[in-house]
Coordinates of C-alpha atoms in Angstrom, one line a residue:
M625 CA 15.1 2.2 28.1
S626 CA 17.7 4.6 26.6
N627 CA 20.7 2.8 27.9
R628 CA 20.1 -0.5 26.1
L629 CA 22.3 -1.9 23.4
L630 CA 23.2 -5.3 21.9
K631 CA 26.6 -5.0 20.2
V632 CA 27.9 -7.7 17.8
N633 CA 31.2 -7.3 16.0
I634 CA 32.6 -10.8 15.1
Q635 CA 34.9 -12.5 12.6
K636 CA 35.1 -16.2 11.9
K637 CA 36.8 -18.2 9.2
L638 CA 34.4 -20.6 7.6
K639 CA 34.9 -23.2 4.9
E640 CA 33.1 -21.2 2.1
F641 CA 33.8 -17.7 3.2
D642 CA 34.9 -15.4 6.1
L643 CA 32.0 -14.3 8.4
D644 CA 32.5 -10.6 9.3
V645 CA 29.5 -8.9 10.8
D646 CA 29.4 -5.7 12.8
F647 CA 26.1 -4.2 14.1
E648 CA 24.4 -2.6 17.1
L649 CA 20.7 -3.0 18.1
K650 CA 19.1 -0.4 20.3
K651 CA 15.5 -1.5 20.2
G652 CA 12.9 -3.9 18.7
C653 CA 13.4 -6.8 16.3
L654 CA 16.3 -7.0 13.9
G655 CA 15.9 -9.2 10.8
I656 CA 18.8 -10.9 9.1
L657 CA 17.8 -11.7 5.6
G658 CA 19.9 -13.7 3.1
P659 CA 20.2 -16.8 1.0
S660 CA 20.9 -20.2 2.5
G661 CA 24.4 -20.7 3.7
C662 CA 25.3 -17.0 3.9
G663 CA 26.2 -16.9 7.6
K664 CA 22.9 -16.0 9.2
S665 CA 22.6 -19.0 11.6
M666 CA 26.3 -18.8 12.4
T667 CA 25.8 -15.2 13.6
L668 CA 23.0 -16.3 15.9
K669 CA 25.0 -19.2 17.3
S670 CA 27.9 -16.8 18.0
I671 CA 25.6 -14.5 20.0
A672 CA 24.2 -17.4 21.9
G673 CA 27.6 -18.9 22.7
I674 CA 27.0 -22.2 20.8
V675 CA 29.8 -21.3 18.4
D676 CA 33.0 -19.3 19.3
P677 CA 34.0 -16.6 16.8
D678 CA 37.7 -16.3 16.0
K679 CA 37.8 -12.8 17.2
G680 CA 35.6 -9.9 18.1
I681 CA 33.1 -8.8 20.8
V682 CA 29.5 -9.6 21.7
S683 CA 28.0 -7.5 24.6
L684 CA 24.6 -6.6 26.0
T685 CA 23.8 -3.5 27.9
M686 CA 20.6 -3.4 29.9
D687 CA 21.5 -0.5 32.3
E688 CA 24.7 -2.4 33.0
E689 CA 27.0 -4.0 30.3
T690 CA 27.5 -7.7 30.2
V691 CA 30.3 -8.9 27.9
Y692 CA 29.3 -12.3 26.4
F693 CA 32.5 -12.7 24.3
D694 CA 35.6 -10.6 23.9
S695 CA 38.6 -12.3 22.2
D696 CA 41.1 -9.6 23.4
S697 CA 40.1 -9.9 27.0
K698 CA 39.7 -13.7 26.8
I699 CA 36.0 -13.5 27.9
N700 CA 33.7 -16.2 26.7
L701 CA 30.5 -16.8 28.8
K702 CA 28.9 -20.2 28.6
P703 CA 25.5 -20.2 26.8
Q704 CA 23.7 -20.8 30.2
K705 CA 25.2 -17.6 31.6
R706 CA 24.1 -15.4 28.7
N707 CA 20.3 -15.2 29.3
V708 CA 19.7 -15.6 25.6
G709 CA 16.7 -17.6 24.3
Y710 CA 17.3 -19.5 21.1
L711 CA 14.4 -20.9 19.0
F712 CA 15.9 -23.6 16.8
Q713 CA 14.4 -24.7 13.5
N714 CA 13.5 -28.0 15.0
Y715 CA 12.5 -26.5 18.4
A716 CA 14.9 -28.8 20.3
L717 CA 12.4 -30.0 22.9
F718 CA 13.4 -32.7 25.2
P719 CA 11.6 -35.8 23.9
N720 CA 11.4 -37.6 27.3
M721 CA 9.8 -34.6 29.1
T722 CA 6.2 -33.5 29.1
V723 CA 5.1 -30.1 27.9
E724 CA 5.0 -28.8 31.5
E725 CA 8.6 -30.1 32.2
N726 CA 9.9 -28.7 28.9
V727 CA 8.5 -25.2 29.8
A728 CA 10.0 -25.4 33.3
I729 CA 13.4 -26.6 32.3
G730 CA 15.1 -23.1 32.3
L731 CA 13.8 -22.1 35.7
S732 CA 15.8 -22.2 38.9
K733 CA 14.7 -23.6 42.2
N734 CA 13.8 -20.1 43.4
D735 CA 11.6 -19.2 40.5
D736 CA 7.9 -18.9 41.0
R737 CA 6.2 -22.1 39.6
K738 CA 3.2 -20.0 38.6
I739 CA 5.3 -18.9 35.6
V740 CA 4.8 -22.3 34.0
S741 CA 1.0 -22.2 34.2
E742 CA 1.0 -18.6 33.0
M743 CA 3.1 -19.6 30.0
I744 CA 0.9 -22.7 29.3
K745 CA -2.1 -20.3 29.3
R746 CA -0.4 -17.6 27.2
F747 CA 0.5 -20.0 24.5
H748 CA -2.8 -21.9 24.4
L749 CA -1.3 -25.2 25.6
E750 CA -4.0 -25.9 28.2
G751 CA -4.9 -29.6 28.2
L752 CA -1.5 -30.6 26.7
E753 CA 0.6 -30.3 29.9
K754 CA 1.2 -34.0 30.3
R755 CA 1.9 -34.8 26.6
Y756 CA 5.3 -35.5 25.1
P757 CA 6.7 -33.6 22.1
R758 CA 6.0 -36.6 19.8
Q759 CA 2.3 -36.3 20.6
L760 CA 2.2 -32.6 19.5
S761 CA 1.7 -31.0 16.1
G762 CA 4.5 -28.8 14.7
G763 CA 2.6 -25.6 15.7
Q764 CA 2.1 -26.9 19.3
Q765 CA 5.8 -27.8 19.5
Q766 CA 6.8 -24.3 18.5
R767 CA 4.5 -22.9 21.1
V768 CA 6.1 -25.1 23.8
A769 CA 9.5 -23.9 22.6
L770 CA 8.5 -20.3 22.8
A771 CA 6.9 -20.8 26.2
R772 CA 10.1 -22.4 27.5
I773 CA 12.2 -19.5 26.3
L774 CA 9.9 -16.8 27.7
A775 CA 9.5 -18.6 31.0
Y776 CA 13.0 -17.7 32.2
G777 CA 12.8 -14.0 31.0
P778 CA 15.6 -13.8 28.5
D779 CA 17.2 -10.4 27.5
V780 CA 17.6 -11.6 23.9
I781 CA 15.6 -14.0 21.8
L782 CA 17.1 -15.4 18.7
F783 CA 14.8 -16.9 16.0
D784 CA 16.4 -19.3 13.5
E785 CA 14.0 -19.6 10.6
P786 CA 11.2 -20.4 13.0
F787 CA 8.5 -21.1 10.4
S788 CA 10.4 -23.1 7.9
A789 CA 9.0 -26.5 9.0
L790 CA 5.3 -25.4 9.1
D791 CA 2.5 -25.5 6.6
T792 CA 1.2 -22.3 5.1
Y793 CA -2.0 -22.0 7.3
L794 CA -0.1 -22.7 10.5
K795 CA 2.6 -20.3 9.5
E796 CA 0.2 -17.4 9.1
Q797 CA -1.4 -18.2 12.5
L798 CA 1.9 -18.4 14.4
R799 CA 3.3 -15.3 12.7
I800 CA 0.4 -13.3 14.1
E801 CA 0.9 -14.8 17.6
L802 CA 4.7 -14.1 17.4
V803 CA 4.2 -10.5 16.3
N804 CA 1.9 -9.9 19.3
M805 CA 4.3 -11.6 21.6
L806 CA 7.2 -9.4 20.5
K807 CA 5.2 -6.2 21.0
D808 CA 5.2 -7.1 24.8
F809 CA 8.8 -8.2 24.9
Y810 CA 11.1 -5.8 26.7
G811 CA 14.4 -7.2 25.4
F812 CA 16.0 -7.6 22.0
S813 CA 15.1 -10.1 19.3
I814 CA 16.8 -11.2 16.1
L815 CA 15.0 -13.1 13.4
V816 CA 17.0 -15.0 10.8
T817 CA 15.1 -15.8 7.6
H818 CA 15.3 -16.1 3.8
D819 CA 11.6 -15.2 3.6
R820 CA 11.1 -11.6 2.7
D821 CA 7.5 -11.5 4.0
E822 CA 8.6 -12.6 7.4
A823 CA 11.4 -10.0 7.5
F824 CA 8.9 -7.3 6.5
Q825 CA 6.2 -8.4 9.0
F826 CA 8.4 -8.7 12.1
C827 CA 11.5 -6.6 11.8
D828 CA 11.9 -2.9 12.5
E829 CA 15.4 -3.0 11.1
L830 CA 17.0 -5.3 8.5
L831 CA 20.5 -6.6 7.8
I832 CA 21.0 -8.2 4.4
L833 CA 23.8 -10.8 4.5
D834 CA 25.6 -12.3 1.6
Q835 CA 28.6 -14.6 1.7
G836 CA 29.3 -13.6 5.4
K837 CA 29.2 -9.8 4.8
I838 CA 26.6 -7.2 5.5
I839 CA 25.6 -5.7 2.1
A840 CA 22.7 -3.5 3.4
R841 CA 21.5 -2.2 6.8
G842 CA 18.6 0.0 7.6
E843 CA 14.9 0.4 8.4
T844 CA 12.9 -2.5 6.9
H845 CA 10.5 -0.2 4.9
E846 CA 13.4 1.8 3.5
I847 CA 15.3 -1.2 2.3
F848 CA 12.3 -2.6 0.5
E849 CA 11.4 0.9 -1.0
D850 CA 15.0 1.6 -2.1
P851 CA 17.2 -1.5 -2.1
K852 CA 20.1 0.3 -3.9
K853 CA 21.9 -2.9 -4.8
V854 CA 21.0 -5.7 -7.2
E855 CA 21.4 -8.5 -4.7
V856 CA 19.3 -6.6 -2.1
A857 CA 16.5 -6.0 -4.6
R858 CA 16.6 -9.7 -5.5
L859 CA 16.4 -10.8 -1.8
T860 CA 13.5 -8.4 -1.1
G861 CA 11.5 -10.0 -3.9
C862 CA 12.1 -7.8 -7.0
K863 CA 11.2 -10.0 -10.0
N864 CA 12.3 -7.7 -12.8
I865 CA 16.0 -6.8 -12.9
S866 CA 17.9 -5.7 -16.0
K867 CA 21.3 -4.4 -16.9
I868 CA 21.1 -0.9 -18.4
E869 CA 22.8 1.5 -20.8
I870 CA 22.5 5.1 -19.5
I871 CA 21.2 7.5 -22.1
D872 CA 21.1 10.7 -19.9
E873 CA 20.4 11.7 -16.3
H874 CA 16.7 10.5 -16.5
H875 CA 16.6 8.0 -19.3
F876 CA 18.1 4.5 -19.8
K877 CA 17.9 1.6 -22.2
S878 CA 17.2 -1.8 -20.6
L879 CA 19.5 -4.4 -22.1
D880 CA 17.3 -7.3 -21.0
W881 CA 13.9 -5.9 -22.0
E882 CA 15.1 -3.8 -25.0
T883 CA 13.0 -0.9 -23.9
T884 CA 13.8 2.7 -23.1
F885 CA 12.5 4.1 -19.8
E886 CA 12.3 7.5 -18.0
V887 CA 13.0 7.7 -14.3
S888 CA 12.4 10.5 -11.8
K889 CA 15.7 10.1 -9.8
K890 CA 18.9 11.2 -11.3
I891 CA 20.9 8.3 -12.8
T892 CA 24.5 8.5 -11.5
P893 CA 27.4 6.7 -13.3
N894 CA 27.5 4.0 -10.6
I895 CA 24.0 2.7 -11.6
T896 CA 24.4 -0.5 -13.6
H897 CA 20.9 -2.1 -13.2
V898 CA 17.3 -1.3 -12.6
G899 CA 14.5 -3.1 -10.9
I900 CA 10.8 -3.0 -11.3
R901 CA 8.5 -4.7 -8.8
A902 CA 6.0 -7.0 -10.5
H903 CA 3.0 -5.4 -8.7
D904 CA 4.0 -1.8 -9.7
F905 CA 2.8 -1.9 -13.3
K906 CA -0.6 -0.3 -14.2
P907 CA -2.8 -0.5 -17.2
G908 CA -1.8 2.3 -19.6
E909 CA -2.2 3.9 -23.0
K910 CA 0.1 4.0 -26.0
D911 CA 1.2 7.6 -25.3
D912 CA 1.9 7.3 -21.6
V913 CA 5.4 7.7 -20.2
N914 CA 7.0 4.3 -20.0
S915 CA 4.3 2.6 -22.0
I916 CA 4.9 -1.1 -22.8
N917 CA 3.0 -3.1 -25.5
T918 CA 1.6 -6.3 -24.2
T919 CA 1.2 -8.1 -27.5
N920 CA 1.9 -11.9 -27.2
A921 CA 1.9 -11.7 -23.3
T922 CA 1.1 -15.0 -21.5
K923 CA -1.0 -15.3 -18.4
L924 CA -1.0 -17.7 -15.6
E925 CA -3.9 -18.0 -13.1
M926 CA -3.0 -18.3 -9.4
P927 CA -5.7 -18.5 -6.6
F928 CA -5.4 -14.8 -5.7
E929 CA -3.5 -13.2 -8.6
W930 CA -2.7 -13.3 -12.3
E931 CA 0.9 -13.6 -13.4
I932 CA 1.5 -12.0 -16.7
T933 CA 4.7 -12.5 -18.6
L934 CA 5.4 -10.0 -21.4
E935 CA 7.2 -11.1 -24.6
N936 CA 10.3 -9.2 -23.5
G937 CA 10.4 -11.2 -20.2
L938 CA 8.9 -8.6 -17.9
W939 CA 6.6 -9.9 -15.2
W940 CA 3.4 -8.3 -14.0
K941 CA 1.4 -9.5 -11.1
I942 CA -2.1 -8.3 -10.4
E943 CA -4.6 -9.3 -7.7
K944 CA -7.7 -11.2 -8.6
Q945 CA -10.8 -12.5 -6.8
M946 CA -10.9 -16.2 -6.1
H947 CA -14.1 -16.7 -8.2
N948 CA -13.1 -14.6 -11.1
H949 CA -11.4 -16.7 -13.8
D950 CA -11.5 -14.3 -16.7
F951 CA -9.0 -11.6 -17.3
E952 CA -8.2 -9.6 -20.4
I953 CA -4.7 -8.3 -20.5
P954 CA -4.7 -4.5 -21.3
K955 CA -3.1 -3.6 -24.6
Y956 CA -0.5 -1.4 -22.8
L957 CA 1.1 -1.3 -19.4
K958 CA 2.9 1.6 -17.8
I959 CA 5.4 2.1 -15.0
N960 CA 5.6 5.4 -13.1
P961 CA 9.1 6.9 -13.3
E962 CA 9.4 7.1 -9.5
D963 CA 8.6 3.3 -9.2
I964 CA 11.7 2.2 -11.0
L965 CA 14.5 1.1 -8.7
L966 CA 18.0 2.3 -9.6
L967 CA 20.6 -0.3 -8.6
E968 CA 24.4 -0.8 -8.3
E969 CA 26.0 -4.2 -9.0

């Protein structure tokens, strides 16, 4: 297992920006998180061989190295030769083929036909073998697409926003199935998404992409806990972000919320903004450190949480029980100094 590596270092000129990504994956699932049109899908298509980069290298080592693409050596393997599974947003099933035939499409004459029935069973498609894609629900279509990919034993699976077309209930269900499937998958997987929950749930490591460039890379938990940059904080779901004026090493004035705060980390001169996650506020007292008055706050009831907006624009989110429709906003909120994110532009 030690000698395994997926290496991607590619450049491609696009209409809006230049794509320039360089990363290595040694294990598990990598998430590529970023806004729409930032180059996420283009990166996947370059790995799969659907799109040719202008220059660079894509290679896979599983004991031995296979070079998929190398502009200097003029190597460019066809998609069929790369042993890469690609789950498209629309699943790309063959409409004139049954479930069974779709699952078997990637197998060679020599492959054991038992694989198809194993995959049908594994993805709970029993009884649907003779149906056509148009006779299936979105969730069933996705299962067929996954079964087709796994049937031929790919080294790499690429997921291109796999849940974007599904309703919330189905999304939750299939996420759980996919998490379990990836636990047993020996190869590499990359998940492209603009959904921070998906990225957090699936991915051991995370790349944050913006305008074709990697702006953050690291372990998923670490990036969420300490995003370091404004755009990374935003993409990982931070609702409260403000420009600041530094007072001293541990105090700043928020220019958007017009409040002074204390932080536990040292504020270095490169820090221009701060972030506070909406769930990190706690009910407090007037004399607490980082105490905020909630006079004139407004509340909005959601099924499972209250959204409180303070007069200065800060957001607080707090969980609620479904049947509890009454909530009194405390007079003061507080934020622990260690929970404030220090951010660079």
